[in-house]
Amino acid sequence: GKAQRKISAIHILDVLVLNGTDVREQHFNQRIQLAEKFVKAVSKPSRPDMNPIRVKEVYRLEEMEKIFVRLEMKIIKGSSGTPKLSYTGRDDRHFVPMGLYIVRTVNEPWTMGFSKSFKKKFFYNKKTKDSTFDLPADSIAPFHLPSLACLSKMD
């Protein structure tokens, strides 16, 4: 529509240090929760002169269909009337996706699987052949710098 505005924002994908505390060894889900708490604490929605800070939505690989149902072709302001692939986020904001960031959450030699008989996820160690339903501490993948090949330009 005519009310579309291009807004610059700071997007958090992962967390290394928060408030001087090194959190890189914590599980990715915990780091994202800490990032959301941080954003809630420092956001200033009453200051339109400041870029908003947001934590990117996270989806598990097995939940990819949740991404695809939010994709649609839309005519975007500045696209010369040509429809572009648009994503509707959890806050009903629309944006044109420019890339996909995949985060490893399980350390080698561990893998994660889904037990059909028990209907829940499990962890399997490829070296020792051990499997467990409980999250092994040594399976937690720490924060790591992404390879530049994984990232593309984000607006």
PDB file of C-alpha atoms in Angstrom:
ATOM      1  CA  GLY A   1       0.000   0.000   0.000  1.00  0.00           C
ATOM      2  CA  LYS A   2       0.876   3.676  -0.074  1.00  0.00           C
ATOM      3  CA  ALA A   3       1.733   3.734   3.642  1.00  0.00           C
ATOM      4  CA  GLN A   4       4.789   1.486   3.203  1.00  0.00           C
ATOM      5  CA  ARG A   5       7.958   2.847   4.787  1.00  0.00           C
ATOM      6  CA  LYS A   6      11.476   1.538   4.587  1.00  0.00           C
ATOM      7  CA  ILE A   7      12.772   1.263   8.147  1.00  0.00           C
ATOM      8  CA  SER A   8      16.355   0.544   9.111  1.00  0.00           C
ATOM      9  CA  ALA A   9      16.709  -1.704  12.145  1.00  0.00           C
ATOM     10  CA  ILE A  10      19.421  -3.532  14.060  1.00  0.00           C
ATOM     11  CA  HIS A  11      18.811  -7.283  13.959  1.00  0.00           C
ATOM     12  CA  ILE A  12      20.350  -9.660  16.499  1.00  0.00           C
ATOM     13  CA  LEU A  13      21.084 -13.167  15.203  1.00  0.00           C
ATOM     14  CA  ASP A  14      23.053 -14.528  18.180  1.00  0.00           C
ATOM     15  CA  VAL A  15      24.781 -13.302  21.339  1.00  0.00           C
ATOM     16  CA  LEU A  16      28.424 -13.494  22.418  1.00  0.00           C
ATOM     17  CA  VAL A  17      28.586 -11.172  25.464  1.00  0.00           C
ATOM     18  CA  LEU A  18      25.756  -9.405  27.315  1.00  0.00           C
ATOM     19  CA  ASN A  19      26.340  -6.803  30.020  1.00  0.00           C
ATOM     20  CA  GLY A  20      29.956  -7.937  30.287  1.00  0.00           C
ATOM     21  CA  THR A  21      28.970 -11.590  30.766  1.00  0.00           C
ATOM     22  CA  ASP A  22      30.328 -14.136  28.282  1.00  0.00           C
ATOM     23  CA  VAL A  23      27.332 -16.264  27.231  1.00  0.00           C
ATOM     24  CA  ARG A  24      28.894 -18.020  24.226  1.00  0.00           C
ATOM     25  CA  GLU A  25      28.906 -21.448  25.927  1.00  0.00           C
ATOM     26  CA  GLN A  26      25.162 -21.361  26.687  1.00  0.00           C
ATOM     27  CA  HIS A  27      22.699 -23.148  24.413  1.00  0.00           C
ATOM     28  CA  PHE A  28      21.532 -21.160  21.386  1.00  0.00           C
ATOM     29  CA  ASN A  29      17.913 -21.065  22.657  1.00  0.00           C
ATOM     30  CA  GLN A  30      19.105 -19.580  25.962  1.00  0.00           C
ATOM     31  CA  ARG A  31      21.240 -16.995  24.133  1.00  0.00           C
ATOM     32  CA  ILE A  32      18.217 -15.947  22.044  1.00  0.00           C
ATOM     33  CA  GLN A  33      16.079 -15.614  25.211  1.00  0.00           C
ATOM     34  CA  LEU A  34      18.790 -13.418  26.746  1.00  0.00           C
ATOM     35  CA  ALA A  35      18.903 -11.325  23.559  1.00  0.00           C
ATOM     36  CA  GLU A  36      15.114 -10.831  23.694  1.00  0.00           C
ATOM     37  CA  LYS A  37      15.371  -9.740  27.330  1.00  0.00           C
ATOM     38  CA  PHE A  38      18.178  -7.316  26.385  1.00  0.00           C
ATOM     39  CA  VAL A  39      16.149  -5.846  23.506  1.00  0.00           C
ATOM     40  CA  LYS A  40      13.139  -5.368  25.776  1.00  0.00           C
ATOM     41  CA  ALA A  41      15.341  -3.515  28.284  1.00  0.00           C
ATOM     42  CA  VAL A  42      17.061  -1.158  25.823  1.00  0.00           C
ATOM     43  CA  SER A  43      14.322  -0.515  23.243  1.00  0.00           C
ATOM     44  CA  LYS A  44      13.120   3.068  22.976  1.00  0.00           C
ATOM     45  CA  PRO A  45       9.956   2.953  20.812  1.00  0.00           C
ATOM     46  CA  SER A  46       9.194   6.560  21.805  1.00  0.00           C
ATOM     47  CA  ARG A  47      12.398   7.692  20.018  1.00  0.00           C
ATOM     48  CA  PRO A  48      11.703   7.529  16.262  1.00  0.00           C
ATOM     49  CA  ASP A  49      15.161   9.024  15.601  1.00  0.00           C
ATOM     50  CA  MET A  50      16.778   5.807  16.885  1.00  0.00           C
ATOM     51  CA  ASN A  51      16.908   2.568  14.897  1.00  0.00           C
ATOM     52  CA  PRO A  52      14.805  -0.165  16.527  1.00  0.00           C
ATOM     53  CA  ILE A  53      16.611  -3.274  17.799  1.00  0.00           C
ATOM     54  CA  ARG A  54      15.027  -6.645  17.054  1.00  0.00           C
ATOM     55  CA  VAL A  55      15.878 -10.297  17.616  1.00  0.00           C
ATOM     56  CA  LYS A  56      15.361 -12.253  14.408  1.00  0.00           C
ATOM     57  CA  GLU A  57      12.687 -14.935  14.506  1.00  0.00           C
ATOM     58  CA  VAL A  58      14.146 -18.416  14.974  1.00  0.00           C
ATOM     59  CA  TYR A  59      12.753 -21.559  13.363  1.00  0.00           C
ATOM     60  CA  ARG A  60      13.873 -25.130  13.797  1.00  0.00           C
ATOM     61  CA  LEU A  61      14.849 -26.885  10.567  1.00  0.00           C
ATOM     62  CA  GLU A  62      11.898 -29.264  10.946  1.00  0.00           C
ATOM     63  CA  GLU A  63       9.567 -26.229  11.128  1.00  0.00           C
ATOM     64  CA  MET A  64      10.569 -24.756   7.746  1.00  0.00           C
ATOM     65  CA  GLU A  65       6.947 -24.841   6.553  1.00  0.00           C
ATOM     66  CA  LYS A  66       6.220 -22.058   9.078  1.00  0.00           C
ATOM     67  CA  ILE A  67       8.484 -19.812   6.996  1.00  0.00           C
ATOM     68  CA  PHE A  68       6.933 -20.725   3.658  1.00  0.00           C
ATOM     69  CA  VAL A  69       3.341 -20.018   4.751  1.00  0.00           C
ATOM     70  CA  ARG A  70       4.399 -16.437   5.538  1.00  0.00           C
ATOM     71  CA  LEU A  71       5.915 -15.832   2.090  1.00  0.00           C
ATOM     72  CA  GLU A  72       3.878 -14.183  -0.651  1.00  0.00           C
ATOM     73  CA  MET A  73       4.382 -12.054  -3.730  1.00  0.00           C
ATOM     74  CA  LYS A  74       3.628  -8.365  -3.006  1.00  0.00           C
ATOM     75  CA  ILE A  75       4.030  -5.113  -4.853  1.00  0.00           C
ATOM     76  CA  ILE A  76       6.561  -3.239  -2.759  1.00  0.00           C
ATOM     77  CA  LYS A  77       7.130   0.494  -2.784  1.00  0.00           C
ATOM     78  CA  GLY A  78      10.050   1.256  -5.096  1.00  0.00           C
ATOM     79  CA  SER A  79       9.801  -2.036  -7.029  1.00  0.00           C
ATOM     80  CA  SER A  80       8.330  -0.373 -10.157  1.00  0.00           C
ATOM     81  CA  GLY A  81       5.099  -2.342  -9.818  1.00  0.00           C
ATOM     82  CA  THR A  82       6.890  -5.697 -10.048  1.00  0.00           C
ATOM     83  CA  PRO A  83       5.791  -8.096  -7.277  1.00  0.00           C
ATOM     84  CA  LYS A  84       8.588  -9.199  -4.938  1.00  0.00           C
ATOM     85  CA  LEU A  85       8.755 -12.113  -2.535  1.00  0.00           C
ATOM     86  CA  SER A  86       7.717 -10.717   0.860  1.00  0.00           C
ATOM     87  CA  TYR A  87       7.723 -12.209   4.350  1.00  0.00           C
ATOM     88  CA  THR A  88       5.197 -11.248   7.030  1.00  0.00           C
ATOM     89  CA  GLY A  89       6.811 -11.375  10.489  1.00  0.00           C
ATOM     90  CA  ARG A  90       5.241 -12.110  13.871  1.00  0.00           C
ATOM     91  CA  ASP A  91       4.462  -8.400  14.343  1.00  0.00           C
ATOM     92  CA  ASP A  92       2.715  -8.140  10.925  1.00  0.00           C
ATOM     93  CA  ARG A  93       5.627  -6.181   9.451  1.00  0.00           C
ATOM     94  CA  HIS A  94       6.537  -7.100   5.891  1.00  0.00           C
ATOM     95  CA  PHE A  95      10.049  -7.327   4.530  1.00  0.00           C
ATOM     96  CA  VAL A  96      11.842  -8.661   1.473  1.00  0.00           C
ATOM     97  CA  PRO A  97      14.049 -11.578   2.593  1.00  0.00           C
ATOM     98  CA  MET A  98      17.621 -11.466   1.329  1.00  0.00           C
ATOM     99  CA  GLY A  99      19.132 -14.565   2.905  1.00  0.00           C
ATOM    100  CA  LEU A 100      18.835 -17.465   5.310  1.00  0.00           C
ATOM    101  CA  TYR A 101      21.057 -17.904   8.356  1.00  0.00           C
ATOM    102  CA  ILE A 102      21.428 -21.481   9.632  1.00  0.00           C
ATOM    103  CA  VAL A 103      22.903 -21.989  13.109  1.00  0.00           C
ATOM    104  CA  ARG A 104      24.447 -25.251  14.285  1.00  0.00           C
ATOM    105  CA  THR A 105      23.092 -25.945  17.774  1.00  0.00           C
ATOM    106  CA  VAL A 106      24.611 -29.415  18.292  1.00  0.00           C
ATOM    107  CA  ASN A 107      28.373 -30.070  18.555  1.00  0.00           C
ATOM    108  CA  GLU A 108      30.166 -32.879  16.721  1.00  0.00           C
ATOM    109  CA  PRO A 109      30.092 -35.853  17.221  1.00  0.00           C
ATOM    110  CA  TRP A 110      26.513 -35.403  18.445  1.00  0.00           C
ATOM    111  CA  THR A 111      23.477 -35.344  16.182  1.00  0.00           C
ATOM    112  CA  MET A 112      19.843 -34.748  16.975  1.00  0.00           C
ATOM    113  CA  GLY A 113      17.068 -37.058  15.819  1.00  0.00           C
ATOM    114  CA  PHE A 114      13.397 -37.744  16.422  1.00  0.00           C
ATOM    115  CA  SER A 115      12.263 -41.011  17.981  1.00  0.00           C
ATOM    116  CA  LYS A 116       9.147 -42.290  16.197  1.00  0.00           C
ATOM    117  CA  SER A 117       8.389 -44.760  18.988  1.00  0.00           C
ATOM    118  CA  PHE A 118       8.773 -42.244  21.854  1.00  0.00           C
ATOM    119  CA  LYS A 119       7.595 -39.223  19.806  1.00  0.00           C
ATOM    120  CA  LYS A 120      10.361 -36.929  21.039  1.00  0.00           C
ATOM    121  CA  LYS A 121      13.822 -35.752  20.040  1.00  0.00           C
ATOM    122  CA  PHE A 122      16.963 -37.554  21.117  1.00  0.00           C
ATOM    123  CA  PHE A 123      20.714 -37.013  20.896  1.00  0.00           C
ATOM    124  CA  TYR A 124      23.072 -39.554  19.332  1.00  0.00           C
ATOM    125  CA  ASN A 125      26.865 -39.605  19.637  1.00  0.00           C
ATOM    126  CA  LYS A 126      28.369 -40.873  16.357  1.00  0.00           C
ATOM    127  CA  LYS A 127      31.683 -41.808  18.032  1.00  0.00           C
ATOM    128  CA  THR A 128      30.459 -43.671  21.114  1.00  0.00           C
ATOM    129  CA  LYS A 129      27.108 -44.798  19.612  1.00  0.00           C
ATOM    130  CA  ASP A 130      25.382 -43.544  22.804  1.00  0.00           C
ATOM    131  CA  SER A 131      21.912 -42.053  22.582  1.00  0.00           C
ATOM    132  CA  THR A 132      19.930 -40.108  25.170  1.00  0.00           C
ATOM    133  CA  PHE A 133      16.757 -38.064  25.448  1.00  0.00           C
ATOM    134  CA  ASP A 134      18.475 -35.633  27.846  1.00  0.00           C
ATOM    135  CA  LEU A 135      20.568 -32.804  26.405  1.00  0.00           C
ATOM    136  CA  PRO A 136      24.239 -33.779  26.915  1.00  0.00           C
ATOM    137  CA  ALA A 137      26.283 -30.794  28.108  1.00  0.00           C
ATOM    138  CA  ASP A 138      29.062 -31.512  25.594  1.00  0.00           C
ATOM    139  CA  SER A 139      26.560 -31.472  22.710  1.00  0.00           C
ATOM    140  CA  ILE A 140      25.784 -27.755  23.143  1.00  0.00           C
ATOM    141  CA  ALA A 141      27.338 -25.832  20.260  1.00  0.00           C
ATOM    142  CA  PRO A 142      28.831 -22.552  21.510  1.00  0.00           C
ATOM    143  CA  PHE A 143      28.600 -19.205  19.740  1.00  0.00           C
ATOM    144  CA  HIS A 144      30.727 -19.274  16.614  1.00  0.00           C
ATOM    145  CA  LEU A 145      31.533 -16.712  13.978  1.00  0.00           C
ATOM    146  CA  PRO A 146      29.496 -17.513  10.866  1.00  0.00           C
ATOM    147  CA  SER A 147      31.267 -18.239   7.635  1.00  0.00           C
ATOM    148  CA  LEU A 148      30.751 -15.350   5.264  1.00  0.00           C
ATOM    149  CA  ALA A 149      29.476 -17.780   2.625  1.00  0.00           C
ATOM    150  CA  CYS A 150      26.339 -18.352   4.748  1.00  0.00           C
ATOM    151  CA  LEU A 151      25.367 -14.710   4.839  1.00  0.00           C
ATOM    152  CA  SER A 152      23.961 -12.507   2.157  1.00  0.00           C
ATOM    153  CA  LYS A 153      23.030  -8.830   2.172  1.00  0.00           C
ATOM    154  CA  MET A 154      20.253  -8.053   4.653  1.00  0.00           C
ATOM    155  CA  ASP A 155      18.185  -4.856   4.468  1.00  0.00           C
TER     156      ASP A 155
END
